[in-house]
Structures are given as structure tokens and as C-alpha cells.
């Protein structure tokens, strides 16, 4: 039988209760009206990153926290890249506009990318490292043992590569086939060839290619790397060394390799410490020089060729303000700017003009130049004169003296180009210098990328390191 509609409604009401009309839909959320980026102007150093944040508001000024934001760079020359999280990575000097979109609203900021500027330089056997203005270390050159710090071994790196997995650094020092760096708190990190314990890992090698903290509670203010050993000074001047000790270069006595920092025998506060291939020298509080380790070429300056496994005074009573150990040579600088060198002299690397093959006591560098910096390399040495020009002497087969020749020099010759240097470092057969304007140049052997200029090959005059 057919029922009227009203009867159906009454029946339903009786079964399910009174009819309740549906609730009204909530009003739509207000649309984004503005996007504000922070910071509102950004300066990023090349190869560094910066995180941008976006604040989305509606027309009433209320912050909308649940709105998706998309990021776009207007850059077509890859000055900088930005990811979905708002992180900018600087790629090359220049500027670009970065925009953030939320719906139809958008905001923008101009990102300026500044060049990489190096603040320091260190040369090893066949690689070099520098710390830049972004507080990161960069290395280049021979990488057979992963000493460049890219995380893997490769034949070489011909241009500066940022060291991976390190906190901000104040110092990076290149050695024979390893590298160490100090972070802002003085913790030492090392990587590269692990043999002889030079990475300071207390018998736990881990991955030698990965920068890893040296096993010690010491906090260093300076660090020096030799052929296969490392020495560092703490704030009060006390020194410790680790690594190879076959020639007594650790100064701890006994000739046994150490895998963790060990106090130097008779440790006294030192003003400075420097390491050569297999010897070490330091300046005592009274500015006299003390050396230990290998001495077959007289590099300890104690008037003999006998090796020493504990600190031994350099003869002559000279007072030095700076000291630098190289392959089998050591050089020092007095307060008056007079330079002295001793050790192997087969290629004139003592700079004295003497024909002697070895010099067992400090001998004055010829020429009467007044220096403010001195550095000893594999078989050559260099100094910065009072007028900031660079002079070098010794072996020159790869052009490491920078005088546009490959002839050895027994007395100082001027580095070509008239560059004014603030710092200078001699490697095995190459040299690098940092100008007063913080531009880095290298010269000499470049067959393993030591010159950092991308193009392999040696140069007898300074060439600019890439990436600056």
C-alpha cells in the first residue's frame, strides 16, 4: 500500500530521533597575503651555505604556520642554488634573487656571493692546505693517501677542495702524506696515511680518509707535521708529539712510534715548534733553539751528525724569533731579521754560499737581507724581506725558487713578479705564498696538482691558486 511522504518522515523520525540539519561548513582559511624572508639581505662565501626562513601572513597580519612554501632562484648562471628547505649553496661570485611562494603571495631576497679568501697557507711534501674566510679548510695536490680530505683517495686534486666532515677550523697543516687541523676549541683532527700512528688514533685506525679527532684530552694552539710525525703545543707552551720515532724525532726517548700525543722529554714551555722530514726543532722561553731526531746532514745544528732522541741545544747561542725545519735543513730568524740555516747543503739550501755539502752549525744566509719570515722546504728555503718581497735559495729543478729559472742558487734570489707577501711556505719542491691582499700564489713542482691551478705542470714563477 502506498504511504504518503509525511508518513514516511514520521516513521523515520520515530526510528532515529528528531532530524538534525548538518552543521555549516567552516569558513575557508584566509589566503596568504605576504611572505617575508629572513635575513632580508644575505652575503654568502663561495662554497658555503645559508638557511633562509619564510614568514607567511594573511591580510590582517596574522602568521600562517601551516602554509607550504616553495623556493625559486632567479639565477640562470648558477651563482647560487636553493633547495626545498630554503638552504642556499653559493657556487660562484655574483648575486641572485631568491623568491619564496605561498599560494599567490611571494617574497624575495637578494643573495650576494663573495669570493673565497684564504687566510693561511701550509705546504706538505706534495700537497697544500689553507683555511678560508668561511672557517673551512681546503686542500689540493697529491691525494694517493686521501690527505686532501675529500673522503676518498684519488691520484690527485688539482684545485682546492673543501675538507669534508670537519667543524670550523682555525688551522690546517699539510705533512708528508697526511694532514691535521685544529678546530676553534683546539681539538686536533688528522687524516691521510695512517702508518706509524701519525693520525693519533690510539691503534684504532677507523677510516684514514675521514678526519678524526686525535685521542687526547689536550687542546692545542699550534700544530706541526713532519714526514711521518706530528707535534703540537698547548696554551701554556708545553709540547707533545706522536707518530714515527725511528730517528728520535718525537723527542720522547726510546725510538718507539706513538699512536697518541706523548710529552716531549724534559718538556719545558716552548715558544714555537717545527717539524722536518725526520727531525723536530723548538724555541725555548729564552729564544734559544733546541732540536732532536735525524741528524745525518747536521740539521740539528749541534755541530755533529749524530742523531738525538731527546732535545739537544743548537750551538752558537743565537736567539731566534722564528724557526723552520725542512727536509734535512733548519733555518732560524733573529730579532734583527738576520737569517741562519744549517743542515744539508748539496744544492745551496743553507743560503750561505758555502760549497760544503753539510753545515752542522747555524751559518748566516748571504746577502745581508733583513727578513721577517723564513721557511725551509725539501731542498730549498725562502724568506719574506722587510719590504714584503720574497727571496728563495737552494734546489730549483722544478722552479721552486720562483726566479723564472731552474738553476740552483746558493744565495737568495728574488721571486719574480714583485708580489708583496704576508706569509710564505716551502714544500718538498714547490712554494706557496699569501699576499697582503690575501691572494694565494704557488710555484715550482705542479705535476701532482700542488700549485692548485687546475692545469697540471710546474711553473718557475708564481701562479694564482684557483677558486679565489
Short mmCIF file of C-alpha atoms in Angstrom, two decimals:
data_model
loop_
_atom_site.label_atom_id
_atom_site.label_comp_id
_atom_site.label_asym_id
_atom_site.label_seq_id
_atom_site.Cartn_x
_atom_site.Cartn_y
_atom_site.Cartn_z
CA UNK A 1 0.00 0.00 0.00
CA UNK A 2 1.34 3.44 -0.90
CA UNK A 3 2.15 5.71 2.09
CA UNK A 4 2.21 9.49 1.86
CA UNK A 5 5.62 11.18 2.21
CA UNK A 6 4.69 12.75 5.53
CA UNK A 7 4.01 9.33 6.97
CA UNK A 8 7.46 8.14 5.87
CA UNK A 9 9.13 11.10 7.58
CA UNK A 10 7.17 10.48 10.77
CA UNK A 11 8.15 6.82 10.71
CA UNK A 12 11.84 7.69 10.23
CA UNK A 13 11.68 10.22 12.97
CA UNK A 14 10.20 7.66 15.26
CA UNK A 15 13.04 5.24 14.49
CA UNK A 16 16.05 7.55 14.59
CA UNK A 17 15.05 10.53 16.68
CA UNK A 18 14.45 14.11 15.64
CA UNK A 19 16.01 15.34 12.40
CA UNK A 20 19.21 17.43 12.88
CA UNK A 21 20.31 19.55 9.96
CA UNK A 22 24.03 19.27 9.05
CA UNK A 23 26.46 21.78 10.57
CA UNK A 24 27.56 24.57 8.27
CA UNK A 25 31.00 24.21 6.60
CA UNK A 26 33.80 26.18 8.36
CA UNK A 27 34.86 29.31 6.53
CA UNK A 28 37.86 28.80 4.24
CA UNK A 29 41.24 29.77 5.76
CA UNK A 30 42.42 33.23 4.82
CA UNK A 31 44.73 33.22 1.81
CA UNK A 32 48.37 34.23 2.24
CA UNK A 33 48.82 37.92 1.62
CA UNK A 34 52.55 38.35 2.19
CA UNK A 35 55.79 36.39 2.54
CA UNK A 36 58.71 37.90 4.41
CA UNK A 37 62.17 36.35 4.12
CA UNK A 38 64.87 36.37 6.76
CA UNK A 39 67.56 37.55 6.53
CA UNK A 40 66.38 40.36 4.27
CA UNK A 41 69.82 40.60 2.65
CA UNK A 42 72.30 37.73 2.55
CA UNK A 43 76.04 37.53 1.93
CA UNK A 44 77.45 34.03 1.43
CA UNK A 45 81.05 32.98 0.81
CA UNK A 46 81.52 30.79 -2.25
CA UNK A 47 81.12 27.07 -1.44
CA UNK A 48 79.32 27.90 1.82
CA UNK A 49 75.62 27.57 2.76
CA UNK A 50 72.98 29.80 4.34
CA UNK A 51 69.48 28.90 5.53
CA UNK A 52 66.64 31.28 4.66
CA UNK A 53 63.35 31.30 6.56
CA UNK A 54 59.94 32.47 5.29
CA UNK A 55 57.17 34.07 7.39
CA UNK A 56 53.70 33.86 5.81
CA UNK A 57 50.91 36.28 6.87
CA UNK A 58 47.31 36.93 5.89
CA UNK A 59 45.85 40.36 5.06
CA UNK A 60 45.23 41.02 8.76
CA UNK A 61 48.87 40.38 9.61
CA UNK A 62 48.27 37.04 11.26
CA UNK A 63 51.06 34.48 10.87
CA UNK A 64 50.02 31.40 8.92
CA UNK A 65 52.11 28.50 10.14
CA UNK A 66 50.56 25.73 8.05
CA UNK A 67 51.22 27.04 4.56
CA UNK A 68 53.60 25.27 2.20
CA UNK A 69 56.40 27.40 0.83
CA UNK A 70 58.20 26.80 -2.44
CA UNK A 71 61.61 28.28 -3.24
CA UNK A 72 62.91 29.52 -6.58
CA UNK A 73 66.16 31.18 -7.60
CA UNK A 74 66.07 33.65 -10.47
CA UNK A 75 69.68 32.79 -11.19
CA UNK A 76 70.47 31.48 -14.65
CA UNK A 77 74.28 31.45 -14.24
CA UNK A 78 74.31 29.22 -11.13
CA UNK A 79 75.61 31.87 -8.75
CA UNK A 80 73.72 30.02 -6.02
CA UNK A 81 71.39 27.05 -5.71
CA UNK A 82 68.47 26.71 -3.27
CA UNK A 83 66.74 23.53 -2.13
CA UNK A 84 63.18 22.84 -0.97
CA UNK A 85 64.11 23.65 2.64
CA UNK A 86 65.39 27.14 1.85
CA UNK A 87 69.09 26.35 2.08
CA UNK A 88 71.26 28.35 -0.28
CA UNK A 89 74.58 26.95 -1.52
CA UNK A 90 76.92 29.52 -3.04
CA UNK A 91 78.55 28.40 -6.27
CA UNK A 92 80.31 31.39 -7.83
CA UNK A 93 80.78 35.11 -7.13
CA UNK A 94 77.87 37.34 -8.08
CA UNK A 95 74.31 37.98 -6.95
CA UNK A 96 70.92 36.37 -7.44
CA UNK A 97 67.34 36.91 -6.30
CA UNK A 98 65.70 34.13 -4.31
CA UNK A 99 61.89 34.05 -4.09
CA UNK A 100 59.59 32.16 -1.75
CA UNK A 101 55.98 31.48 -2.81
CA UNK A 102 52.96 30.67 -0.63
CA UNK A 103 49.91 30.49 -2.86
CA UNK A 104 49.88 33.67 -4.91
CA UNK A 105 51.90 35.62 -2.34
CA UNK A 106 55.67 35.84 -2.57
CA UNK A 107 58.71 37.47 -1.03
CA UNK A 108 62.26 37.88 -2.24
CA UNK A 109 65.79 38.47 -1.01
CA UNK A 110 68.99 39.27 -2.86
CA UNK A 111 71.82 36.85 -2.16
CA UNK A 112 75.34 38.13 -2.74
CA UNK A 113 78.09 35.50 -3.20
CA UNK A 114 81.58 36.71 -2.34
CA UNK A 115 84.84 35.08 -3.46
CA UNK A 116 86.72 32.58 -1.34
CA UNK A 117 89.55 34.29 0.54
CA UNK A 118 92.31 32.26 2.15
CA UNK A 119 93.68 33.44 5.49
CA UNK A 120 96.56 30.96 5.89
CA UNK A 121 98.69 28.52 3.92
CA UNK A 122 100.55 25.28 4.70
CA UNK A 123 102.64 23.12 2.37
CA UNK A 124 103.45 19.44 2.80
CA UNK A 125 105.53 17.09 0.72
CA UNK A 126 103.28 17.21 -2.35
CA UNK A 127 100.04 18.79 -1.20
CA UNK A 128 98.95 22.06 0.35
CA UNK A 129 96.14 23.27 2.60
CA UNK A 130 94.65 26.62 3.55
CA UNK A 131 91.90 27.90 5.83
CA UNK A 132 89.44 30.29 4.17
CA UNK A 133 87.27 33.14 5.42
CA UNK A 134 84.38 30.72 5.93
CA UNK A 135 86.48 28.87 8.55
CA UNK A 136 86.73 25.73 6.42
CA UNK A 137 89.92 24.03 5.31
CA UNK A 138 90.72 23.45 1.64
CA UNK A 139 93.48 21.18 0.33
CA UNK A 140 94.90 20.24 -3.07
CA UNK A 141 97.70 18.21 -4.64
CA UNK A 142 98.74 14.59 -4.17
CA UNK A 143 95.84 12.52 -2.80
CA UNK A 144 97.12 8.94 -3.01
CA UNK A 145 96.53 8.55 0.73
CA UNK A 146 93.37 10.71 0.92
CA UNK A 147 95.41 13.51 2.51
CA UNK A 148 93.41 16.17 0.65
CA UNK A 149 90.41 15.30 2.81
CA UNK A 150 87.74 14.64 0.21
CA UNK A 151 86.87 11.36 1.95
CA UNK A 152 88.41 9.09 -0.67
CA UNK A 153 91.85 8.53 -2.13
CA UNK A 154 92.46 9.65 -5.71
CA UNK A 155 95.51 10.25 -7.83
CA UNK A 156 95.43 13.99 -7.16
CA UNK A 157 93.24 17.06 -6.72
CA UNK A 158 94.41 19.89 -8.95
CA UNK A 159 92.29 22.64 -7.35
CA UNK A 160 91.34 23.44 -3.75
CA UNK A 161 88.77 21.01 -2.36
CA UNK A 162 86.88 21.63 0.85
CA UNK A 163 87.75 19.14 3.59
CA UNK A 164 84.65 17.15 4.47
CA UNK A 165 83.17 16.33 7.88
CA UNK A 166 85.06 18.90 9.93
CA UNK A 167 83.82 21.59 12.29
CA UNK A 168 85.02 25.15 11.74
CA UNK A 169 88.81 25.30 11.72
CA UNK A 170 91.47 27.82 12.68
CA UNK A 171 94.47 25.90 11.32
CA UNK A 172 95.14 23.24 8.67
CA UNK A 173 98.65 21.81 8.29
CA UNK A 174 99.92 19.55 5.48
CA UNK A 175 102.57 16.92 6.16
CA UNK A 176 104.27 14.10 4.30
CA UNK A 177 101.16 12.15 3.29
CA UNK A 178 98.75 13.25 5.99
CA UNK A 179 97.02 16.41 7.18
CA UNK A 180 95.85 17.74 10.55
CA UNK A 181 93.62 20.65 11.50
CA UNK A 182 92.64 22.43 14.70
CA UNK A 183 89.08 23.49 15.41
CA UNK A 184 88.19 26.60 17.40
CA UNK A 185 88.46 24.77 20.72
CA UNK A 186 91.93 23.35 19.94
CA UNK A 187 90.85 19.79 19.15
CA UNK A 188 93.19 18.22 16.58
CA UNK A 189 91.78 16.20 13.67
CA UNK A 190 94.01 14.17 11.33
CA UNK A 191 93.55 12.14 8.14
CA UNK A 192 95.60 10.55 5.36
CA UNK A 193 98.31 7.90 5.67
CA UNK A 194 97.89 6.01 8.94
CA UNK A 195 101.30 4.25 9.14
CA UNK A 196 103.40 4.91 12.29
CA UNK A 197 100.43 6.23 14.28
CA UNK A 198 100.71 9.73 12.84
CA UNK A 199 96.90 10.15 12.86
CA UNK A 200 96.90 9.85 16.66
CA UNK A 201 94.08 7.30 16.86
CA UNK A 202 95.49 5.09 19.61
CA UNK A 203 95.60 1.93 17.50
CA UNK A 204 92.04 2.32 16.15
CA UNK A 205 92.54 3.39 12.55
CA UNK A 206 88.89 3.64 11.53
CA UNK A 207 88.72 5.19 8.08
CA UNK A 208 92.02 7.02 7.48
CA UNK A 209 90.32 9.13 4.80
CA UNK A 210 87.89 10.62 7.34
CA UNK A 211 89.08 13.49 9.55
CA UNK A 212 89.00 12.08 13.09
CA UNK A 213 89.87 13.67 16.42
CA UNK A 214 93.26 12.74 17.89
CA UNK A 215 92.84 10.60 21.01
CA UNK A 216 93.87 13.04 23.73
CA UNK A 217 92.41 15.48 26.20
CA UNK A 218 94.89 18.14 25.09
CA UNK A 219 93.76 21.31 23.34
CA UNK A 220 96.39 22.68 21.01
CA UNK A 221 97.13 26.23 19.94
CA UNK A 222 99.59 25.20 17.23
CA UNK A 223 100.49 22.02 15.38
CA UNK A 224 103.28 20.93 13.02
CA UNK A 225 103.54 17.91 10.70
CA UNK A 226 106.73 16.24 9.57
CA UNK A 227 107.32 13.38 7.19
CA UNK A 228 105.57 10.85 9.46
CA UNK A 229 105.21 12.57 12.83
CA UNK A 230 103.22 15.38 14.43
CA UNK A 231 103.94 17.78 17.28
CA UNK A 232 101.68 20.30 18.96
CA UNK A 233 101.82 23.00 21.64
CA UNK A 234 99.12 23.74 24.21
CA UNK A 235 98.31 27.20 25.55
CA UNK A 236 100.97 27.14 28.29
CA UNK A 237 103.68 26.16 25.79
CA UNK A 238 104.09 22.51 26.72
CA UNK A 239 104.59 20.18 23.77
CA UNK A 240 103.59 16.65 22.80
CA UNK A 241 104.41 14.58 19.72
CA UNK A 242 103.11 11.39 18.10
CA UNK A 243 103.74 9.21 15.06
CA UNK A 244 107.04 7.80 13.78
CA UNK A 245 110.03 7.87 16.12
CA UNK A 246 112.57 5.75 14.28
CA UNK A 247 115.01 8.66 14.26
CA UNK A 248 114.03 10.03 17.68
CA UNK A 249 112.01 12.85 16.10
CA UNK A 250 109.33 12.71 18.82
CA UNK A 251 111.84 13.74 21.46
CA UNK A 252 110.41 11.27 23.98
CA UNK A 253 113.38 8.87 24.07
CA UNK A 254 113.38 5.21 23.11
CA UNK A 255 112.69 5.40 19.37
CA UNK A 256 109.24 3.78 19.62
CA UNK A 257 106.35 5.02 17.46
CA UNK A 258 103.49 6.60 19.43
CA UNK A 259 99.82 6.48 18.49
CA UNK A 260 98.77 9.23 20.92
CA UNK A 261 100.40 12.52 21.93
CA UNK A 262 103.33 11.99 24.30
CA UNK A 263 105.07 14.74 26.27
CA UNK A 264 108.49 15.75 24.96
CA UNK A 265 111.36 14.62 27.19
CA UNK A 266 112.20 17.27 29.80
CA UNK A 267 109.21 19.22 28.50
CA UNK A 268 109.55 22.93 29.08
CA UNK A 269 107.31 25.70 27.81
CA UNK A 270 108.17 26.31 24.17
CA UNK A 271 107.55 29.45 22.15
CA UNK A 272 107.28 27.59 18.84
CA UNK A 273 107.74 24.11 17.39
CA UNK A 274 108.51 22.95 13.85
CA UNK A 275 108.93 19.56 12.18
CA UNK A 276 111.12 18.42 9.29
CA UNK A 277 111.11 15.12 7.45
CA UNK A 278 112.55 13.23 10.44
CA UNK A 279 113.62 15.91 12.90
CA UNK A 280 111.99 18.48 15.15
CA UNK A 281 113.08 21.84 16.50
CA UNK A 282 111.63 24.24 19.03
CA UNK A 283 112.33 27.62 20.56
CA UNK A 284 112.71 27.70 24.34
CA UNK A 285 111.46 30.53 26.53
CA UNK A 286 114.80 32.33 26.23
CA UNK A 287 114.56 32.14 22.39
CA UNK A 288 117.40 29.63 22.06
CA UNK A 289 116.85 26.77 19.61
CA UNK A 290 116.67 23.09 20.50
CA UNK A 291 116.42 20.19 18.03
CA UNK A 292 116.13 16.40 18.05
CA UNK A 293 115.76 13.48 15.64
CA UNK A 294 117.69 12.60 12.47
CA UNK A 295 120.98 14.43 12.04
CA UNK A 296 122.88 12.80 9.18
CA UNK A 297 123.21 16.16 7.44
CA UNK A 298 123.75 18.29 10.55
CA UNK A 299 120.12 19.50 10.59
CA UNK A 300 120.07 19.56 14.40
CA UNK A 301 122.76 22.24 14.45
CA UNK A 302 124.65 20.76 17.39
CA UNK A 303 127.97 20.67 15.44
CA UNK A 304 127.70 16.89 14.90
CA UNK A 305 125.94 14.44 12.60
CA UNK A 306 124.80 12.16 15.43
CA UNK A 307 121.08 11.56 15.80
CA UNK A 308 119.36 12.59 19.06
CA UNK A 309 116.19 11.15 20.57
CA UNK A 310 115.81 13.92 23.17
CA UNK A 311 116.06 17.72 22.83
CA UNK A 312 119.61 18.99 22.20
CA UNK A 313 120.70 22.64 22.13
CA UNK A 314 121.65 24.23 18.82
CA UNK A 315 125.19 25.57 19.15
CA UNK A 316 126.14 29.22 18.82
CA UNK A 317 123.90 30.76 21.46
CA UNK A 318 121.80 32.63 18.90
CA UNK A 319 118.38 33.92 19.95
CA UNK A 320 115.67 33.29 17.37
CA UNK A 321 112.20 34.74 16.92
CA UNK A 322 111.22 32.10 14.35
CA UNK A 323 112.44 28.65 13.32
CA UNK A 324 111.53 26.33 10.43
CA UNK A 325 112.56 22.71 9.80
CA UNK A 326 112.52 21.24 6.30
CA UNK A 327 113.76 18.08 4.61
CA UNK A 328 117.27 17.90 6.06
CA UNK A 329 117.64 21.57 6.78
CA UNK A 330 116.67 24.03 9.51
CA UNK A 331 116.53 27.82 9.35
CA UNK A 332 116.06 30.44 12.05
CA UNK A 333 115.42 34.16 12.17
CA UNK A 334 116.85 36.52 14.80
CA UNK A 335 115.12 39.57 16.24
CA UNK A 336 117.16 41.79 13.90
CA UNK A 337 115.87 39.90 10.86
CA UNK A 338 119.11 38.03 10.18
CA UNK A 339 118.58 34.54 8.73
CA UNK A 340 120.65 31.47 9.58
CA UNK A 341 120.40 27.95 8.18
CA UNK A 342 122.10 24.62 8.81
CA UNK A 343 121.95 21.03 7.52
CA UNK A 344 122.08 19.58 4.00
CA UNK A 345 123.72 21.99 1.55
CA UNK A 346 124.26 19.96 -1.62
CA UNK A 347 122.06 22.40 -3.55
CA UNK A 348 122.96 25.54 -1.64
CA UNK A 349 119.87 25.33 0.55
CA UNK A 350 121.59 26.89 3.57
CA UNK A 351 121.90 30.07 1.51
CA UNK A 352 125.38 30.72 2.85
CA UNK A 353 127.13 30.42 -0.50
CA UNK A 354 129.36 27.75 1.02
CA UNK A 355 130.39 24.75 -1.15
CA UNK A 356 130.19 22.43 1.86
CA UNK A 357 127.72 19.57 1.37
CA UNK A 358 126.63 19.74 5.00
CA UNK A 359 126.60 22.58 7.51
CA UNK A 360 126.49 21.36 11.12
CA UNK A 361 126.03 24.70 12.90
CA UNK A 362 123.98 27.84 12.12
CA UNK A 363 125.51 29.77 9.24
CA UNK A 364 124.32 33.23 8.13
CA UNK A 365 122.36 33.45 4.90
CA UNK A 366 124.39 35.55 2.47
CA UNK A 367 123.29 38.89 1.08
CA UNK A 368 122.59 40.87 4.24
CA UNK A 369 118.84 40.85 3.69
CA UNK A 370 116.54 41.65 6.61
CA UNK A 371 113.77 39.07 6.81
CA UNK A 372 110.54 38.94 8.79
CA UNK A 373 109.51 35.37 7.81
CA UNK A 374 111.55 32.28 6.95
CA UNK A 375 110.53 28.81 5.74
CA UNK A 376 112.50 25.65 4.97
CA UNK A 377 111.37 23.15 2.33
CA UNK A 378 112.62 19.87 0.96
CA UNK A 379 115.87 21.17 -0.52
CA UNK A 380 115.23 24.89 -0.62
CA UNK A 381 114.33 27.76 1.68
CA UNK A 382 112.61 31.12 1.31
CA UNK A 383 112.04 34.28 3.29
CA UNK A 384 109.97 37.44 3.17
CA UNK A 385 112.12 40.54 3.37
CA UNK A 386 111.27 43.69 5.31
CA UNK A 387 109.70 45.19 2.15
CA UNK A 388 107.42 42.10 1.81
CA UNK A 389 109.18 40.81 -1.32
CA UNK A 390 110.05 37.09 -1.36
CA UNK A 391 113.52 35.60 -1.77
CA UNK A 392 114.47 31.93 -2.15
CA UNK A 393 117.60 29.78 -2.40
CA UNK A 394 118.64 26.14 -2.85
CA UNK A 395 117.44 23.46 -5.28
CA UNK A 396 115.43 24.73 -8.23
CA UNK A 397 114.88 21.82 -10.61
CA UNK A 398 111.11 22.39 -10.59
CA UNK A 399 111.23 26.18 -10.40
CA UNK A 400 110.53 26.25 -6.65
CA UNK A 401 112.65 29.38 -6.20
CA UNK A 402 110.29 31.35 -8.42
CA UNK A 403 113.04 33.27 -10.24
CA UNK A 404 111.90 32.06 -13.71
CA UNK A 405 114.81 29.60 -13.92
CA UNK A 406 115.57 26.03 -12.93
CA UNK A 407 119.10 26.69 -11.74
CA UNK A 408 120.06 26.04 -8.10
CA UNK A 409 121.07 29.10 -6.12
CA UNK A 410 123.48 29.10 -3.18
CA UNK A 411 122.40 32.60 -2.15
CA UNK A 412 118.98 34.30 -2.14
CA UNK A 413 117.34 35.31 -5.42
CA UNK A 414 114.20 37.40 -5.74
CA UNK A 415 110.91 35.70 -6.62
CA UNK A 416 109.70 37.14 -9.93
CA UNK A 417 106.60 39.28 -10.22
CA UNK A 418 107.12 41.81 -7.44
CA UNK A 419 104.33 40.36 -5.31
CA UNK A 420 104.20 41.53 -1.69
CA UNK A 421 103.69 38.60 0.66
CA UNK A 422 102.32 38.31 4.18
CA UNK A 423 103.12 34.60 4.56
CA UNK A 424 105.26 32.05 2.74
CA UNK A 425 105.56 28.24 2.97
CA UNK A 426 108.06 25.92 1.25
CA UNK A 427 107.05 22.33 0.36
CA UNK A 428 109.11 19.47 -0.98
CA UNK A 429 109.74 21.08 -4.37
CA UNK A 430 107.18 23.89 -4.51
CA UNK A 431 106.42 27.09 -2.64
CA UNK A 432 103.20 28.95 -1.82
CA UNK A 433 102.72 32.50 -0.61
CA UNK A 434 99.82 34.59 0.62
CA UNK A 435 99.92 38.25 -0.40
CA UNK A 436 99.00 41.17 1.80
CA UNK A 437 95.72 41.29 -0.12
CA UNK A 438 95.05 37.65 0.84
CA UNK A 439 95.56 36.25 -2.64
CA UNK A 440 97.29 32.88 -2.77
CA UNK A 441 100.04 32.02 -5.28
CA UNK A 442 102.18 28.89 -5.72
CA UNK A 443 105.17 27.98 -7.88
CA UNK A 444 107.51 25.06 -8.51
CA UNK A 445 106.51 21.42 -8.94
CA UNK A 446 102.91 21.14 -10.06
CA UNK A 447 102.90 17.65 -11.52
CA UNK A 448 100.64 16.40 -8.72
CA UNK A 449 98.43 19.45 -8.53
CA UNK A 450 100.49 21.17 -5.83
CA UNK A 451 100.04 24.59 -7.44
CA UNK A 452 96.25 24.42 -7.15
CA UNK A 453 95.63 25.91 -10.57
CA UNK A 454 93.65 23.05 -12.23
CA UNK A 455 96.19 22.82 -15.06
CA UNK A 456 98.88 20.29 -14.16
CA UNK A 457 102.52 21.14 -14.67
CA UNK A 458 105.30 23.08 -12.99
CA UNK A 459 105.86 26.83 -13.04
CA UNK A 460 109.06 28.79 -12.47
CA UNK A 461 107.10 31.90 -11.45
CA UNK A 462 104.11 32.42 -9.10
CA UNK A 463 100.69 31.38 -10.44
CA UNK A 464 97.37 32.17 -8.81
CA UNK A 465 95.60 29.34 -6.98
CA UNK A 466 92.15 28.61 -8.42
CA UNK A 467 88.85 29.45 -6.74
CA UNK A 468 89.79 32.87 -5.37
#
